[in-house]
Coordinates of C-alpha atoms in Angstrom, one line a residue:
M1 CA 13.0 20.9 17.3
Y2 CA 13.6 18.3 15.5
Q3 CA 11.8 15.6 18.0
I4 CA 8.8 18.3 17.1
V5 CA 9.9 18.1 13.1
M6 CA 10.2 14.1 13.7
D7 CA 6.5 13.4 15.3
Y8 CA 5.0 15.5 12.8
I9 CA 6.2 13.2 10.0
E10 CA 5.1 10.2 12.1
K11 CA 2.2 11.6 12.4
N12 CA 1.4 12.4 9.0
Q13 CA 3.5 9.7 7.2
T14 CA -0.3 8.9 4.7
E15 CA 0.3 12.5 3.5
L16 CA 3.9 11.6 2.4
I17 CA 3.4 8.3 0.1
E18 CA -0.4 10.1 -0.8
N19 CA 2.1 13.2 -2.7
V20 CA 4.3 10.0 -4.2
K21 CA 1.6 8.0 -5.9
K22 CA 0.0 11.9 -7.0
L23 CA 3.7 12.5 -9.1
V24 CA 3.8 8.4 -10.1
A25 CA 0.9 8.2 -12.0
I26 CA 1.6 11.3 -13.8
D27 CA 3.7 9.3 -17.5
S28 CA 7.0 12.1 -17.1
T29 CA 8.6 10.0 -19.4
N30 CA 12.4 11.1 -21.4
P31 CA 12.1 10.8 -24.0
G32 CA 7.8 10.8 -24.4
Q33 CA 5.2 12.7 -22.1
F34 CA 8.6 14.9 -20.5
E35 CA 7.6 16.9 -17.2
K36 CA 4.7 19.4 -17.5
E37 CA 1.8 17.1 -15.8
A38 CA 3.8 16.7 -13.2
A39 CA 5.7 19.9 -12.6
L40 CA 1.8 20.3 -12.1
E41 CA 1.1 18.4 -9.8
L42 CA 3.9 19.3 -8.0
Q43 CA 2.7 23.0 -7.9
T44 CA -0.8 21.6 -6.1
I45 CA 1.5 20.1 -3.5
L46 CA 3.8 22.4 -2.3
K47 CA 0.2 25.5 -3.5
Q48 CA -1.3 23.1 -0.1
A49 CA 1.7 23.4 2.3
G50 CA 1.9 26.6 1.6
I51 CA 5.8 26.7 -0.2
S52 CA 6.0 29.8 -2.4
F53 CA 8.1 28.4 -6.0
E54 CA 8.0 29.7 -10.0
T55 CA 8.8 27.7 -12.5
Y56 CA 11.1 27.5 -15.6
E57 CA 10.3 26.4 -19.1
P58 CA 12.4 26.8 -21.8
F59 CA 11.3 24.5 -24.2
E60 CA 7.6 22.9 -24.1
K61 CA 6.4 20.2 -21.7
R62 CA 9.8 20.8 -20.2
V63 CA 9.4 22.4 -16.8
S64 CA 11.4 22.5 -13.3
V65 CA 10.0 23.7 -10.1
L66 CA 12.2 26.6 -8.6
A67 CA 10.2 26.0 -4.8
A68 CA 12.0 28.2 -1.0
M69 CA 11.3 28.2 2.3
G70 CA 12.5 31.9 3.5
S71 CA 14.4 33.0 6.3
V72 CA 16.4 36.1 8.0
Q73 CA 19.1 35.3 6.1
T74 CA 19.2 35.3 2.2
E75 CA 22.3 33.9 1.1
G76 CA 23.6 30.9 2.6
G77 CA 20.9 27.9 3.6
L78 CA 20.3 24.7 1.7
L79 CA 19.4 23.1 -2.0
F80 CA 17.4 20.3 -2.5
N81 CA 17.8 19.4 -6.1
G82 CA 15.7 16.2 -7.4
H83 CA 13.8 15.9 -11.5
L84 CA 10.4 14.8 -12.7
D85 CA 11.5 13.3 -16.0
V86 CA 11.5 9.0 -15.6
V87 CA 12.7 6.4 -17.9
P88 CA 10.2 5.6 -20.2
P89 CA 9.0 1.6 -18.1
G90 CA 10.2 -0.8 -20.9
D91 CA 7.9 -3.4 -21.7
L92 CA 4.4 -3.9 -19.4
S93 CA 4.4 -7.2 -19.6
Q94 CA 6.8 -7.7 -17.2
W95 CA 5.5 -5.3 -14.8
Q96 CA 2.7 -7.1 -11.8
S97 CA 1.6 -3.7 -12.1
D98 CA 1.2 -0.3 -14.2
P99 CA 3.3 1.2 -13.6
F100 CA 2.0 4.6 -13.7
K101 CA -0.8 3.3 -11.1
P102 CA 1.3 3.2 -8.0
E103 CA 0.7 0.5 -5.7
I104 CA 1.5 -0.9 -2.5
R105 CA 2.4 -4.6 -1.8
N106 CA 4.0 -6.1 1.2
G107 CA 5.3 -2.3 2.4
R108 CA 6.9 -0.8 -0.4
L109 CA 5.6 1.4 -3.1
Y110 CA 5.7 0.2 -6.8
G111 CA 5.8 2.2 -10.0
R112 CA 8.2 3.7 -12.1
G113 CA 9.9 6.9 -10.6
S114 CA 8.8 5.5 -7.4
T115 CA 12.5 5.4 -6.7
D116 CA 14.8 7.6 -9.3
M117 CA 13.3 10.1 -7.7
K118 CA 9.7 11.4 -7.3
G119 CA 9.7 9.6 -4.0
G120 CA 12.4 12.0 -3.0
V121 CA 10.6 15.3 -4.5
A122 CA 7.9 14.0 -2.4
A123 CA 10.1 14.0 -0.1
F124 CA 11.6 17.4 -0.3
A125 CA 8.2 19.1 -0.1
F126 CA 7.4 17.0 2.7
A127 CA 10.1 18.1 4.7
M128 CA 9.9 21.5 4.3
K129 CA 6.3 21.2 5.3
A130 CA 6.8 19.6 8.8
V131 CA 9.8 22.8 9.1
K132 CA 6.8 24.9 8.7
E133 CA 4.3 23.6 10.2
S134 CA 6.0 22.9 12.9
Q135 CA 6.5 26.7 13.5
I136 CA 10.0 27.0 13.6
N137 CA 11.8 30.3 11.9
L138 CA 15.0 29.2 10.2
K139 CA 17.9 32.0 9.7
K140 CA 18.9 31.1 6.0
P141 CA 16.3 29.6 3.5
I142 CA 16.1 26.6 2.2
Y143 CA 15.2 25.9 -1.7
L144 CA 13.7 23.2 -4.4
H145 CA 14.8 22.2 -7.2
A146 CA 12.5 19.5 -9.3
V147 CA 14.4 19.7 -12.4
A148 CA 13.8 18.4 -16.5
D149 CA 16.3 16.4 -18.1
E150 CA 18.1 14.3 -15.4
E151 CA 17.4 11.2 -17.1
C152 CA 18.8 12.2 -20.8
G153 CA 22.2 14.0 -19.4
G154 CA 20.9 17.6 -18.0
R155 CA 21.0 20.0 -20.5
V156 CA 16.9 21.3 -19.8
G157 CA 16.9 21.0 -16.7
T158 CA 20.3 22.1 -14.2
V159 CA 22.7 22.4 -16.7
L160 CA 20.0 25.6 -18.0
L161 CA 19.7 26.5 -14.3
M162 CA 23.0 27.4 -13.6
Q163 CA 24.0 28.9 -17.0
N164 CA 21.3 31.6 -15.8
N165 CA 22.4 31.8 -13.0
M166 CA 19.6 30.5 -11.2
I167 CA 21.4 28.2 -8.6
P168 CA 21.9 29.8 -5.6
K169 CA 24.3 30.1 -3.3
V170 CA 24.1 28.1 -0.7
D171 CA 26.1 26.1 2.1
M172 CA 25.4 23.5 0.8
A173 CA 23.3 20.6 -1.6
I174 CA 22.0 17.0 -2.1
T175 CA 20.7 15.8 -4.6
G176 CA 18.2 13.0 -3.5
E177 CA 18.7 10.0 -5.7
S178 CA 18.8 6.7 -4.0
S179 CA 21.9 5.5 -1.0
T180 CA 19.6 3.0 0.9
F181 CA 20.9 -0.8 0.6
N182 CA 19.5 -3.5 1.6
G183 CA 17.4 -1.1 4.0
E184 CA 20.4 1.0 5.2
M185 CA 20.2 4.6 4.6
A186 CA 23.3 5.8 3.6
V187 CA 25.5 9.0 2.5
V188 CA 26.8 8.5 -1.8
R189 CA 30.2 11.2 -1.8
T190 CA 30.9 10.2 -5.4
C191 CA 30.7 9.6 -9.1
A192 CA 32.0 9.1 -12.0
G193 CA 31.9 11.5 -14.4
I194 CA 30.3 11.1 -17.0
A195 CA 31.5 11.0 -21.4
T196 CA 29.5 10.2 -24.2
I197 CA 31.4 9.2 -27.3
V198 CA 30.3 9.3 -31.0
I199 CA 31.3 7.4 -33.2
K200 CA 30.6 8.0 -37.1
S201 CA 31.6 5.6 -40.4
W202 CA 31.4 6.6 -43.9
G203 CA 31.1 4.7 -47.1
K204 CA 30.2 4.6 -50.5
P205 CA 26.4 3.9 -52.0
A206 CA 25.8 0.7 -54.2
H207 CA 23.8 -1.5 -55.1
A208 CA 23.5 -4.5 -53.0
S209 CA 23.6 -7.1 -55.2
K210 CA 26.9 -5.4 -56.9
P211 CA 28.8 -4.9 -53.2
H212 CA 32.5 -4.8 -54.6
E213 CA 31.2 -1.2 -56.5
G214 CA 30.7 0.0 -52.9
I215 CA 32.1 0.4 -49.2
N216 CA 30.4 -0.7 -46.0
A217 CA 30.3 2.1 -43.5
V218 CA 28.1 -0.7 -41.6
M219 CA 31.1 -3.2 -42.0
N220 CA 34.0 -0.5 -41.3
M221 CA 32.5 1.2 -37.8
A222 CA 32.1 -3.0 -37.2
R223 CA 35.7 -3.1 -37.7
V224 CA 36.8 -0.3 -35.5
I225 CA 34.1 -0.8 -32.8
V226 CA 35.7 -3.8 -32.1
A227 CA 39.1 -2.7 -32.6
I228 CA 38.3 -0.2 -30.0
Q229 CA 36.7 -3.0 -27.2
D230 CA 40.2 -4.9 -27.7
H231 CA 42.7 -1.8 -27.1
F232 CA 41.1 1.4 -25.8
Q233 CA 43.0 2.1 -22.5
I234 CA 41.3 3.5 -19.3
P235 CA 44.0 4.6 -16.1
K236 CA 43.6 2.0 -13.5
T237 CA 44.3 4.8 -10.9
Q238 CA 42.2 4.9 -7.5
M239 CA 41.9 8.2 -5.7
D240 CA 39.2 7.5 -3.1
P241 CA 38.4 3.5 -2.4
L242 CA 35.0 5.2 -2.7
L243 CA 35.3 6.1 -6.1
P244 CA 33.4 4.6 -9.3
A245 CA 36.7 3.4 -10.7
P246 CA 36.3 4.4 -14.4
T247 CA 34.6 2.7 -17.2
F248 CA 33.9 2.1 -20.6
A249 CA 30.8 0.7 -23.3
V250 CA 31.6 1.8 -26.7
G251 CA 28.7 0.4 -29.3
T252 CA 25.9 1.3 -26.8
Q253 CA 23.9 2.3 -29.5
I254 CA 23.8 2.1 -33.6
K255 CA 22.1 3.0 -36.8
G256 CA 23.3 3.0 -40.4
G257 CA 21.8 2.2 -43.3
I258 CA 19.0 3.2 -45.3
K259 CA 17.9 0.3 -47.3
M260 CA 18.0 -3.7 -47.4
N261 CA 19.7 -3.1 -51.3
I262 CA 21.2 -0.2 -50.6
I263 CA 25.7 -0.1 -49.0
P264 CA 25.4 2.3 -46.6
E265 CA 27.1 5.0 -47.0
Y266 CA 26.7 6.0 -43.6
C267 CA 26.7 4.7 -39.2
E268 CA 26.9 6.6 -36.6
A269 CA 27.6 4.6 -33.0
L270 CA 27.6 6.1 -29.1
M271 CA 30.4 5.5 -26.2
D272 CA 29.6 5.7 -22.8
L273 CA 32.6 6.8 -20.8
R274 CA 32.3 7.1 -17.0
T275 CA 35.4 9.0 -16.6
N276 CA 38.1 9.8 -13.3
P277 CA 40.2 12.9 -12.5
G278 CA 42.7 13.0 -14.1
M279 CA 41.9 11.9 -17.7
T280 CA 40.7 14.5 -20.1
Q281 CA 38.9 15.0 -23.3
E282 CA 41.5 15.3 -24.9
S283 CA 43.6 12.3 -24.3
I284 CA 40.2 10.5 -24.9
E285 CA 39.6 12.0 -28.7
S286 CA 43.7 10.7 -29.4
Q287 CA 43.6 7.8 -28.2
L288 CA 40.7 6.5 -30.1
R289 CA 42.5 8.3 -33.2
D290 CA 45.2 6.1 -33.4
I291 CA 43.0 3.4 -32.7
I292 CA 41.7 3.9 -35.7
E293 CA 44.6 5.1 -37.4
K294 CA 45.5 1.5 -37.3
V295 CA 42.8 0.1 -38.3
K296 CA 43.2 2.4 -41.6
S297 CA 46.3 0.5 -42.1
V298 CA 45.2 -2.7 -42.0
Y299 CA 41.6 -1.2 -43.9
P300 CA 42.4 1.4 -46.0
E301 CA 39.4 1.7 -47.2
V302 CA 37.7 2.7 -44.2
N303 CA 37.6 6.1 -42.9
A304 CA 35.8 7.0 -39.3
E305 CA 36.0 9.8 -36.3
A306 CA 35.9 9.6 -32.6
Q307 CA 34.9 12.5 -31.1
C308 CA 33.5 13.2 -27.5
S309 CA 30.1 15.0 -27.5
M310 CA 30.0 15.6 -24.2
W311 CA 31.6 15.5 -21.0
D312 CA 31.1 16.2 -17.4
N313 CA 33.5 16.2 -14.5
P314 CA 33.6 13.3 -11.8
T315 CA 32.9 14.4 -8.5
L316 CA 34.5 13.7 -5.0
L317 CA 33.9 14.8 -1.9
S318 CA 36.1 13.9 0.9
E319 CA 35.1 11.8 3.8
D320 CA 35.6 15.6 6.4
S321 CA 33.5 17.8 4.5
F322 CA 30.7 20.2 6.4
A323 CA 28.4 18.3 3.4
V324 CA 28.7 15.0 4.8
K325 CA 28.9 15.2 8.1
K326 CA 25.5 17.4 8.2
G327 CA 24.0 14.6 6.0
K328 CA 25.0 11.8 8.6
E329 CA 23.8 13.9 11.8
A330 CA 21.0 13.7 9.6
I331 CA 20.4 10.6 9.0
E332 CA 21.4 9.6 12.7
K333 CA 18.5 11.9 14.5
A334 CA 16.1 10.5 12.2
V335 CA 17.2 6.6 12.7
G336 CA 19.7 5.8 15.7
Y337 CA 22.3 4.6 13.7
A338 CA 25.7 6.4 12.1
P339 CA 25.5 5.9 8.6
V340 CA 28.8 5.5 6.5
C341 CA 29.7 6.4 2.6
K342 CA 28.9 4.0 0.4
M343 CA 29.6 3.4 -3.4
R344 CA 27.0 3.6 -6.1
S345 CA 27.2 3.3 -9.7
G346 CA 25.2 5.8 -12.2
A347 CA 25.7 9.6 -12.5
T348 CA 22.9 12.4 -10.5
D349 CA 23.3 15.8 -11.2
A350 CA 25.7 16.3 -9.0
R351 CA 28.4 16.3 -11.3
F352 CA 27.2 19.5 -12.1
I353 CA 26.4 21.5 -9.3
N354 CA 29.6 20.4 -7.8
D355 CA 31.2 22.9 -10.3
L356 CA 30.0 25.8 -8.2
L357 CA 28.5 24.5 -5.1
P358 CA 29.6 20.8 -2.7
C359 CA 26.0 18.5 -3.4
L360 CA 26.1 15.2 -2.2
V361 CA 26.0 12.5 -5.0
A362 CA 22.9 10.9 -3.4
Y363 CA 20.8 10.8 -0.3
G364 CA 18.2 9.9 -0.6
P365 CA 14.6 7.0 0.0
G366 CA 15.3 4.0 -3.0
D367 CA 17.2 0.9 -2.4
A368 CA 20.1 0.7 -4.7
L369 CA 20.5 -2.6 -4.4
I370 CA 16.4 -4.1 -4.2
G371 CA 14.6 -1.1 -5.9
N372 CA 15.0 -2.1 -9.7
I373 CA 16.0 1.6 -10.6
H374 CA 14.9 1.7 -14.5
G375 CA 14.3 -1.9 -14.2
Y376 CA 11.0 -4.0 -14.7
N377 CA 8.6 -3.6 -10.7
E378 CA 10.9 0.1 -9.9
S379 CA 10.3 0.1 -6.1
V380 CA 10.4 2.5 -3.0
G381 CA 9.6 1.2 0.8
I382 CA 6.9 3.3 2.6
Q383 CA 8.8 3.0 6.2
D384 CA 11.9 4.7 3.6
L385 CA 10.6 7.5 2.7
V386 CA 9.2 8.6 5.5
N387 CA 13.4 8.0 7.0
W388 CA 14.3 10.0 4.4
A389 CA 11.8 12.5 5.3
K390 CA 13.2 13.2 8.4
A391 CA 16.5 12.8 7.5
Y392 CA 15.8 16.1 5.5
A393 CA 14.2 18.3 8.2
N394 CA 16.9 17.2 10.2
L395 CA 19.4 18.5 7.3
I396 CA 17.5 22.0 7.0
L397 CA 17.1 22.6 11.0
G398 CA 21.5 21.6 10.5
V399 CA 22.2 23.4 7.9
C400 CA 19.7 26.1 8.4
G401 CA 19.4 26.6 11.7
E402 CA 16.9 28.4 13.4
T403 CA 16.5 32.1 14.6
E404 CA 16.9 32.9 18.3
S405 CA 13.5 33.4 19.9
M406 CA 12.8 37.0 21.5

């Protein structure tokens, strides 16, 4: 049955590529146009494939598409998780072609979201269609969640689905984020957690010609973030060789002041923190309080605090877990070589799903090394799309099985 499905994908790959192009052509930037139009295009693709779906729109234009393909059983099975939003394209003059007019050059499809991750979403849907068109009856169901908001924290997409008990109780899940490395397909089973720290500084307004009468919140913020940069300590433990080490970046965003000739009364800065198991929100906030207190001991006018506004857990699946084994088997059937597990940076919605069930962190088309994820001239390989569609179809068959013929 595997070969029948892979032959279907090979023969009909043009349809897959056209579906990717249709999705990439839609501006679904977050923040910006958001996901609604891309969700409508995906619904058209699913309708044409004969796959049932529903939509979830908790806020205007914030749409997730939830598709399913039935089976004899109603529990277990497989969940495909991907996202429809993309990051803004940035300076358009830096693109060799319009980011929302996809072009194929030298075997690669260029456009914003081609790798991250409309290529993966299209490959999910095409793999489901290939299984359906091959007339294979599954023992267990297959689900596709093409969600909103992954690029801005996932709170309007996967997190809301979890909070509303809309994640099915499957045997395993995957996020279709890019996990090809210089042309070699791989499995990503770990990712660091992610936390956002908000640093606030308060001062006293005054006329800028009389700075001694005010307290400059921006200047004091500068003292605080330099102190954090110099003295903040993160654990050096390594729980798994493929788990990215914790990192921090302070001052990734900063805003303060309301007018050039007013001493600023308030300033706010953000700190990005990537976490490993064992790190806690309480210990991080305690360390930051200690650093700020030391700054105050030198500059008594400093009035600042640092608090965690978001804390998402790291993900760590073992090499011999069911999800990793099945993921590897599906790739090997598709391309003929045994894949390895690799490390990649960045977080995916797997960090949420793994609180409920095993979910591969990244398992999909797009080259993590040459695909320019979030950069100019983002692209995905045509053959990479085809190979991953085959792997997804194989994964459906491997996890969901085939009913016995009567």
